[in-house]
Amino acid sequence: MIISRFLRRGISTSTSPTRRRSWWDHVTPALKDPINAVTDAFLADPCPYKINLGVGAYRDDEGKPVVLQCVREAEGKTGATNFLESTSTAISSKLVEESAKLIYGEDSDVIKERRFAGIPALSGTGACRIFAEFQKQFYPGSTIYFPDPTWSNHRNIWGDAHVPDRTFHYYHPDSKGLNFVALMDDVKNAPDGSFFLLQPCAHNPTGVDPTDEQWLEISSLFKVKNHFPFFDVAYQGFASGDVERDAQAIRIFLEDGHSIGCAQSFAKNMGLYGHRVGCLSILCNDKIQAVAIKSQLKQISNTMYGSPPIHGISLVSKILSNPDIKALWLKEVKVMATRIQRMRATLREALERLGSPLNWQHITNQVGMFCFSGLTRAEVDQLAKEFHIYMTHDGRISMAGVTTKNVDYVARAIHEVTASDRDIKILHNIGAYKVNTDICSTSLGTKKTRARGMNLAL
Amino acid sequence: MASSVFSLASATPSASLSSHDIEKGKLNLRNTSLCFKKEKNNPFMKTKSFGRISMVVASNVSRFEGITMAPPDPILGVSEAFKADNHELKLNLGVGAYRTEELQPYVLDVVKKADKLLLEKGENREYLPIEGLAAFNKVTADLLFGADNPVIKQQRVATVQGLSGTGSLRLAAALIERYFPRGEVLISSPTWGNHKNIFNDAKVPWSEYRYYDPKTVGLDFEGMIADIKAAPEGSFILLHGCAHNPTGIDPTPEQWEIIADVIQEKNHIPFFDIAYQGFASGSLDADAASVRMFVARGMEVIAAQSYSKNLGLYAERIGAINVVCSSPDAAARVKSQLKRIARPMYSNPPVHGARIVANIVGDAALFKEWNAEMEMMAGRIKNVRHKLFDSLSSKDKSGKDWSFVLKQIGMFSFTGLNKAQCDNMTNKWHVYMTKDGRISLAGLSLAKCEYLAGAIIDSYHNVS
């Protein structure tokens, strides 16, 4: 027995690493996440004046990441007590309560009657994922409707939860605004009781938001169709600079009596990206149902990662529950949103000053961190190669990466790469090539995203 | 058409509405009045107002109507029951969280220091890469395998930061589900309660191998080996690296060698859950011996780590999943797929706990301090085991062999008490423990050993 044991051991270690068979031979390299790939390419670029307009993380006017003062103050007030398991539950509950007040309104009936089930979540991604798993568990045959386009990770999130997805019309490449008529058509034609993912403000990636009137109509149609609205709230405060204003879409739906679901992220509006703090809430009929649903949500998260990380939770609950710190936070959100609005205006002016014949109104029409520039894949690649300016392939620019110092350079670069097909693009802008987008428009249910912006198949 | 939405609900829409009408009659009226309010402000709505009012009432019922309460967590339930008990001699031996001799929660000094340093440094809060903090990933792999381990030097380990042990196990489970669709995981009987849930939710089939022998209150080694041998070739064998939870029973070094033999023979993959490195013996290196032995044999190994207990970072959720592969290329591919799994789960892991661990393990002085605190914590538990054993042996005149208390290792001890006896422990003696007979020694003080011994002896002999 002992001899054979040594022999076996000898055999197993005799082969060299490269010739040894691996359990993982059939594992192929995963595709890189498209947004992270931009950051990777940016980091690998040795050019000293390179610019990262990829990931949606706020930068100040020096191009530096910001730790908000309200976060520092909250951190000063919390201590090693965070680590005690006993206080974790209390802090988590506080976070959920404050998050709910922030999005639904402090005076909302939902809050007063405690008609919501909520758990802290791993930022927006985690909140969406827990909801997707919950949706799968209790509505196993259901699908989710995404706006076309939407954040690239949405599809992966619901996909990994095994919920199939469809799209509804959203972005109009001609106007670079909302395709409201087609949107309402798709909402109407979807089977009753469908699940929809909506972005209440600062749509990612387009920056195109419905107006209040349009939200009212959408909400009304949702009631007729009995659809379930799930809101992904990643930018409350970042769209207008005012957290109450940015919650209008949700307040509209609430007034209409919808029982919505909501994923909130504090990554951007509190600059807590790395702490992974957010909240998932689902509105219920009453307190009793809220308790039942919360228990189910907790169970899903328990088997995924146990409890959520306390540090970020304690910061957010402190910031939201301390009136002075909260007031400071609201000021800082306004500063961030205002800087982005200023950069939008500056970039647009710069392009117009350069004499670009193209219409750049969408830069200031669109809202929030992102601008859907309309740049083609080829132009995006050219910007990276020749000008060392990085953005995602769909032409999405993170305005947070634009500064007073680099805005002229960015404008010049964009002008350069778009000037080459100038004649074609002038024609496009006056509608001569509208037919292309009609042919490309997808019917409800297909996942294909249309050619957008100025990419013409000529 | 609306009724299909409620197919999973326990009540029909109209029925639940009538109950609403009765219980909260104002609900309908309030929503109707809101509709009217909206009409005033919104010119677009006039034409649709009639349809809207009628549909508001019908759609007000939650579509999650029929959802029932999830079963309560058995371990946390113990703590709640303990809190509700007012008896002065009550003792909480439920959840495995370290307590001092005064039975207070304990924040390690080294963690307080590291936390303070972080506060002073004022580092940014940017997103970590999907795989986590590079500095953390380096130190965690070094800690588990040994910094000089050839597998690390040869870059054959795919390490991804995870949300403590649970999150790391889930990443591995998802990897198994994706790449080994017929692969089965074998877990010990018994094992930590959440293991089954993790594999269930990840849709990975599992079965059990014999582990605990109630007759000896020790390891059923024959049964364990037989069951591992009987499993289909290429199964994943979940092993506790040290300080088995819930039994406290670990294989001896000789037994580990035989387990490795069988696993190699059957071409299984060893899958370690290391939640107590340092807590078992007090030595971080000694507690990693089992994993290192498997790796030294050239086997491909999966290992999930947690810093919840050994650094007391329960609430920060810091851990890692490591996959030791036979080539750096395989490791790179596996790492990319672990990232692919993590991105739609939470995008990237939390930064705070990772920085704390990286700072402590990466700094020679802090690391030394940690080792000392680790020894102190593990030492306290060993002392408590000794005291308990002494108390049991001196109090119990029946000649029963209580030495399993000394042989078992780590935070937990399987007492061998059955459910009725456990109930007696709680109802008569106000000792709170899980119904499988597990006590958490981390919640026991030297001062209470006598009392506990009395409770155990009474329950063992007088209750069946």
mmCIF file of C-alpha atoms in Angstrom, chain A residues 183-409:
data_model
loop_
_atom_site.group_PDB
_atom_site.id
_atom_site.type_symbol
_atom_site.label_atom_id
_atom_site.label_comp_id
_atom_site.label_asym_id
_atom_site.label_seq_id
_atom_site.Cartn_x
_atom_site.Cartn_y
_atom_site.Cartn_z
ATOM 1 C CA LEU A 183 -40.958 53.275 -27.658
ATOM 2 C CA MET A 184 -44.678 53.536 -26.913
ATOM 3 C CA ASP A 185 -45.441 51.130 -29.749
ATOM 4 C CA ASP A 186 -43.080 48.550 -28.346
ATOM 5 C CA VAL A 187 -44.475 48.959 -24.834
ATOM 6 C CA LYS A 188 -47.977 48.494 -26.246
ATOM 7 C CA ASN A 189 -47.075 45.468 -28.333
ATOM 8 C CA ALA A 190 -45.252 43.632 -25.567
ATOM 9 C CA PRO A 191 -47.304 40.899 -23.926
ATOM 10 C CA ASP A 192 -49.219 42.110 -20.880
ATOM 11 C CA GLY A 193 -47.355 41.877 -17.645
ATOM 12 C CA SER A 194 -43.889 42.075 -19.133
ATOM 13 C CA PHE A 195 -40.863 43.140 -17.108
ATOM 14 C CA PHE A 196 -39.205 46.327 -18.300
ATOM 15 C CA LEU A 197 -35.899 47.859 -17.290
ATOM 16 C CA LEU A 198 -36.105 51.634 -17.233
ATOM 17 C CA GLN A 199 -33.436 54.232 -16.522
ATOM 18 C CA PRO A 200 -35.099 57.142 -14.753
ATOM 19 C CA CYS A 201 -32.415 59.738 -15.499
ATOM 20 C CA ALA A 202 -29.078 60.190 -17.241
ATOM 21 C CA HIS A 203 -29.580 57.201 -19.506
ATOM 22 C CA ASN A 204 -26.471 55.126 -19.996
ATOM 23 C CA PRO A 205 -25.084 55.133 -22.711
ATOM 24 C CA THR A 206 -27.120 57.756 -24.606
ATOM 25 C CA GLY A 207 -27.758 60.551 -22.085
ATOM 26 C CA VAL A 208 -31.240 60.760 -23.601
ATOM 27 C CA ASP A 209 -34.044 60.977 -21.032
ATOM 28 C CA PRO A 210 -37.803 61.167 -21.553
ATOM 29 C CA THR A 211 -39.473 64.423 -20.490
ATOM 30 C CA ASP A 212 -41.871 64.434 -17.551
ATOM 31 C CA GLU A 213 -44.793 64.434 -19.983
ATOM 32 C CA GLN A 214 -43.381 61.464 -21.767
ATOM 33 C CA TRP A 215 -42.852 59.635 -18.458
ATOM 34 C CA LEU A 216 -46.480 60.272 -17.596
ATOM 35 C CA GLU A 217 -47.556 58.674 -20.830
ATOM 36 C CA ILE A 218 -45.199 55.768 -20.374
ATOM 37 C CA SER A 219 -46.490 55.212 -16.864
ATOM 38 C CA SER A 220 -50.044 55.374 -18.067
ATOM 39 C CA LEU A 221 -49.440 52.803 -20.781
ATOM 40 C CA PHE A 222 -47.638 50.587 -18.287
ATOM 41 C CA LYS A 223 -50.775 50.598 -16.181
ATOM 42 C CA VAL A 224 -52.934 49.591 -19.098
ATOM 43 C CA LYS A 225 -50.523 46.813 -20.013
ATOM 44 C CA ASN A 226 -49.841 45.816 -16.417
ATOM 45 C CA HIS A 227 -46.108 45.811 -17.070
ATOM 46 C CA PHE A 228 -43.604 45.615 -14.226
ATOM 47 C CA PRO A 229 -41.276 48.634 -14.193
ATOM 48 C CA PHE A 230 -37.795 47.972 -12.831
ATOM 49 C CA PHE A 231 -35.753 51.136 -12.455
ATOM 50 C CA ASP A 232 -31.979 51.128 -12.575
ATOM 51 C CA VAL A 233 -31.038 54.313 -10.712
ATOM 52 C CA ALA A 234 -27.312 54.813 -11.119
ATOM 53 C CA TYR A 235 -27.179 58.591 -11.444
ATOM 54 C CA GLN A 236 -29.628 60.187 -9.013
ATOM 55 C CA GLY A 237 -28.307 63.728 -8.676
ATOM 56 C CA PHE A 238 -26.014 63.501 -11.658
ATOM 57 C CA ALA A 239 -28.563 64.386 -14.310
ATOM 58 C CA SER A 240 -29.874 67.739 -13.116
ATOM 59 C CA GLY A 241 -27.731 68.246 -10.027
ATOM 60 C CA ASP A 242 -30.845 67.835 -7.866
ATOM 61 C CA VAL A 243 -31.647 64.448 -6.359
ATOM 62 C CA GLU A 244 -35.348 65.175 -6.059
ATOM 63 C CA ARG A 245 -35.620 66.309 -9.676
ATOM 64 C CA ASP A 246 -33.789 63.229 -10.890
ATOM 65 C CA ALA A 247 -36.278 60.987 -9.093
ATOM 66 C CA GLN A 248 -39.263 62.451 -10.945
ATOM 67 C CA ALA A 249 -39.831 59.467 -13.211
ATOM 68 C CA ILE A 250 -40.099 57.217 -10.197
ATOM 69 C CA ARG A 251 -42.360 59.594 -8.315
ATOM 70 C CA ILE A 252 -44.626 59.694 -11.380
ATOM 71 C CA PHE A 253 -44.865 55.926 -11.446
ATOM 72 C CA LEU A 254 -45.482 55.850 -7.703
ATOM 73 C CA GLU A 255 -48.326 58.315 -7.963
ATOM 74 C CA ASP A 256 -49.852 56.151 -10.628
ATOM 75 C CA GLY A 257 -49.897 53.311 -8.159
ATOM 76 C CA HIS A 258 -47.265 51.104 -9.753
ATOM 77 C CA SER A 259 -45.499 48.662 -7.473
ATOM 78 C CA ILE A 260 -42.049 49.083 -8.876
ATOM 79 C CA GLY A 261 -38.630 47.583 -8.300
ATOM 80 C CA CYS A 262 -35.579 49.756 -7.956
ATOM 81 C CA ALA A 263 -31.817 49.243 -8.115
ATOM 82 C CA GLN A 264 -29.903 52.150 -6.591
ATOM 83 C CA SER A 265 -26.194 52.750 -6.849
ATOM 84 C CA PHE A 266 -24.097 55.120 -4.740
ATOM 85 C CA ALA A 267 -21.012 54.532 -6.855
ATOM 86 C CA LYS A 268 -21.231 57.743 -8.856
ATOM 87 C CA ASN A 269 -23.278 60.185 -6.837
ATOM 88 C CA MET A 270 -21.259 59.540 -3.689
ATOM 89 C CA GLY A 271 -18.025 58.600 -5.411
ATOM 90 C CA LEU A 272 -18.017 55.258 -3.609
ATOM 91 C CA TYR A 273 -17.242 53.194 -6.698
ATOM 92 C CA GLY A 274 -14.906 50.713 -5.070
ATOM 93 C CA HIS A 275 -17.025 50.177 -1.977
ATOM 94 C CA ARG A 276 -19.877 48.517 -3.888
ATOM 95 C CA VAL A 277 -22.794 50.030 -2.099
ATOM 96 C CA GLY A 278 -26.313 50.174 -3.380
ATOM 97 C CA CYS A 279 -29.822 49.102 -2.557
ATOM 98 C CA LEU A 280 -32.437 46.857 -4.100
ATOM 99 C CA SER A 281 -36.028 47.614 -3.198
ATOM 100 C CA ILE A 282 -39.327 46.182 -4.333
ATOM 101 C CA LEU A 283 -42.623 47.834 -3.513
ATOM 102 C CA CYS A 284 -45.278 45.633 -1.954
ATOM 103 C CA ASN A 285 -48.901 45.635 -0.954
ATOM 104 C CA ASP A 286 -48.179 45.854 2.728
ATOM 105 C CA LYS A 287 -45.643 45.383 5.495
ATOM 106 C CA ILE A 288 -46.295 41.643 5.740
ATOM 107 C CA GLN A 289 -45.559 40.993 2.122
ATOM 108 C CA ALA A 290 -42.507 43.229 2.405
ATOM 109 C CA VAL A 291 -41.119 40.980 5.123
ATOM 110 C CA ALA A 292 -41.677 37.878 3.003
ATOM 111 C CA ILE A 293 -40.076 39.363 -0.088
ATOM 112 C CA LYS A 294 -37.134 40.702 1.891
ATOM 113 C CA SER A 295 -36.503 37.225 3.262
ATOM 114 C CA GLN A 296 -36.387 35.858 -0.270
ATOM 115 C CA LEU A 297 -34.025 38.582 -1.453
ATOM 116 C CA LYS A 298 -31.754 37.914 1.502
ATOM 117 C CA GLN A 299 -31.695 34.249 0.752
ATOM 118 C CA ILE A 300 -30.594 34.900 -2.808
ATOM 119 C CA SER A 301 -27.819 37.202 -1.657
ATOM 120 C CA ASN A 302 -26.786 34.842 1.146
ATOM 121 C CA THR A 303 -25.869 32.146 -1.317
ATOM 122 C CA MET A 304 -24.141 34.577 -3.636
ATOM 123 C CA TYR A 305 -21.863 36.413 -1.236
ATOM 124 C CA GLY A 306 -23.270 36.190 2.278
ATOM 125 C CA SER A 307 -23.850 39.667 3.674
ATOM 126 C CA PRO A 308 -22.877 42.899 1.909
ATOM 127 C CA PRO A 309 -19.613 44.723 2.786
ATOM 128 C CA ILE A 310 -20.193 47.009 5.712
ATOM 129 C CA HIS A 311 -17.792 49.874 5.065
ATOM 130 C CA GLY A 312 -19.647 51.449 2.168
ATOM 131 C CA ILE A 313 -22.984 50.791 3.824
ATOM 132 C CA SER A 314 -21.968 52.579 6.993
ATOM 133 C CA LEU A 315 -20.695 55.576 4.992
ATOM 134 C CA VAL A 316 -23.889 55.946 2.988
ATOM 135 C CA SER A 317 -26.207 55.472 5.936
ATOM 136 C CA LYS A 318 -24.231 58.074 7.884
ATOM 137 C CA ILE A 319 -24.249 60.542 5.006
ATOM 138 C CA LEU A 320 -27.977 60.199 4.415
ATOM 139 C CA SER A 321 -29.063 60.193 8.036
ATOM 140 C CA ASN A 322 -26.925 63.071 9.303
ATOM 141 C CA PRO A 323 -28.557 66.327 8.155
ATOM 142 C CA ASP A 324 -25.323 68.327 8.028
ATOM 143 C CA ILE A 325 -23.407 65.712 6.117
ATOM 144 C CA LYS A 326 -26.353 65.152 3.810
ATOM 145 C CA ALA A 327 -26.555 68.870 3.051
ATOM 146 C CA LEU A 328 -22.860 68.812 2.218
ATOM 147 C CA TRP A 329 -23.385 65.820 -0.046
ATOM 148 C CA LEU A 330 -26.200 67.508 -1.944
ATOM 149 C CA LYS A 331 -23.930 70.489 -2.551
ATOM 150 C CA GLU A 332 -21.137 68.264 -3.806
ATOM 151 C CA VAL A 333 -23.455 66.388 -6.175
ATOM 152 C CA LYS A 334 -24.529 69.710 -7.618
ATOM 153 C CA VAL A 335 -20.886 70.679 -8.123
ATOM 154 C CA MET A 336 -20.164 67.449 -9.999
ATOM 155 C CA ALA A 337 -23.258 67.679 -12.188
ATOM 156 C CA THR A 338 -22.611 71.350 -12.904
ATOM 157 C CA ARG A 339 -19.048 70.727 -13.987
ATOM 158 C CA ILE A 340 -20.256 68.108 -16.427
ATOM 159 C CA GLN A 341 -22.928 70.421 -17.787
ATOM 160 C CA ARG A 342 -20.279 73.102 -18.238
ATOM 161 C CA MET A 343 -18.019 70.687 -20.094
ATOM 162 C CA ARG A 344 -20.876 69.729 -22.371
ATOM 163 C CA ALA A 345 -21.464 73.335 -23.281
ATOM 164 C CA THR A 346 -17.754 73.996 -23.705
ATOM 165 C CA LEU A 347 -17.215 70.973 -25.942
ATOM 166 C CA ARG A 348 -20.148 71.879 -28.126
ATOM 167 C CA GLU A 349 -19.027 75.500 -28.423
ATOM 168 C CA ALA A 350 -15.508 74.390 -29.291
ATOM 169 C CA LEU A 351 -16.746 72.134 -32.072
ATOM 170 C CA GLU A 352 -18.962 74.857 -33.449
ATOM 171 C CA ARG A 353 -16.112 77.372 -33.269
ATOM 172 C CA LEU A 354 -13.936 74.997 -35.258
ATOM 173 C CA GLY A 355 -16.522 75.280 -37.974
ATOM 174 C CA SER A 356 -17.791 71.709 -37.824
ATOM 175 C CA PRO A 357 -20.721 71.458 -40.214
ATOM 176 C CA LEU A 358 -22.242 68.677 -38.186
ATOM 177 C CA ASN A 359 -24.967 69.134 -35.663
ATOM 178 C CA TRP A 360 -23.587 68.889 -32.129
ATOM 179 C CA GLN A 361 -26.729 69.917 -30.272
ATOM 180 C CA HIS A 362 -26.980 66.493 -28.742
ATOM 181 C CA ILE A 363 -23.924 67.165 -26.624
ATOM 182 C CA THR A 364 -25.905 69.648 -24.552
ATOM 183 C CA ASN A 365 -29.302 68.036 -25.051
ATOM 184 C CA GLN A 366 -28.145 64.772 -23.565
ATOM 185 C CA VAL A 367 -27.948 64.502 -19.818
ATOM 186 C CA GLY A 368 -25.696 62.993 -17.201
ATOM 187 C CA MET A 369 -22.282 61.520 -17.425
ATOM 188 C CA PHE A 370 -22.437 60.228 -20.961
ATOM 189 C CA CYS A 371 -22.708 61.693 -24.400
ATOM 190 C CA PHE A 372 -23.686 59.452 -27.263
ATOM 191 C CA SER A 373 -21.543 61.232 -29.746
ATOM 192 C CA GLY A 374 -22.657 59.524 -32.922
ATOM 193 C CA LEU A 375 -19.065 58.749 -33.773
ATOM 194 C CA THR A 376 -18.576 55.610 -35.802
ATOM 195 C CA ARG A 377 -16.467 52.667 -34.785
ATOM 196 C CA ALA A 378 -13.834 53.706 -37.313
ATOM 197 C CA GLU A 379 -13.763 57.228 -35.931
ATOM 198 C CA VAL A 380 -13.510 55.925 -32.363
ATOM 199 C CA ASP A 381 -10.569 53.760 -33.355
ATOM 200 C CA GLN A 382 -8.944 56.680 -35.119
ATOM 201 C CA LEU A 383 -9.353 58.850 -32.039
ATOM 202 C CA ALA A 384 -7.550 56.226 -30.004
ATOM 203 C CA LYS A 385 -4.784 55.527 -32.484
ATOM 204 C CA GLU A 386 -4.017 59.024 -33.676
ATOM 205 C CA PHE A 387 -5.142 61.215 -30.823
ATOM 206 C CA HIS A 388 -4.853 58.892 -27.797
ATOM 207 C CA ILE A 389 -8.431 59.604 -26.808
ATOM 208 C CA TYR A 390 -10.261 56.525 -25.558
ATOM 209 C CA MET A 391 -13.992 55.807 -25.490
ATOM 210 C CA THR A 392 -16.225 52.804 -25.974
ATOM 211 C CA HIS A 393 -16.819 51.519 -29.485
ATOM 212 C CA ASP A 394 -20.379 52.762 -29.614
ATOM 213 C CA GLY A 395 -19.103 56.331 -29.510
ATOM 214 C CA ARG A 396 -20.087 56.889 -25.910
ATOM 215 C CA ILE A 397 -18.065 59.661 -24.304
ATOM 216 C CA SER A 398 -17.789 59.911 -20.544
ATOM 217 C CA MET A 399 -18.068 63.671 -20.126
ATOM 218 C CA ALA A 400 -16.611 63.297 -16.651
ATOM 219 C CA GLY A 401 -13.258 62.750 -18.334
ATOM 220 C CA VAL A 402 -13.409 66.100 -20.158
ATOM 221 C CA THR A 403 -11.636 69.016 -18.435
ATOM 222 C CA THR A 404 -11.068 72.706 -19.132
ATOM 223 C CA LYS A 405 -7.527 71.804 -20.082
ATOM 224 C CA ASN A 406 -8.328 69.005 -22.534
ATOM 225 C CA VAL A 407 -11.642 70.099 -24.012
ATOM 226 C CA ASP A 408 -10.106 72.005 -26.910
ATOM 227 C CA TYR A 409 -7.913 69.077 -27.807
#
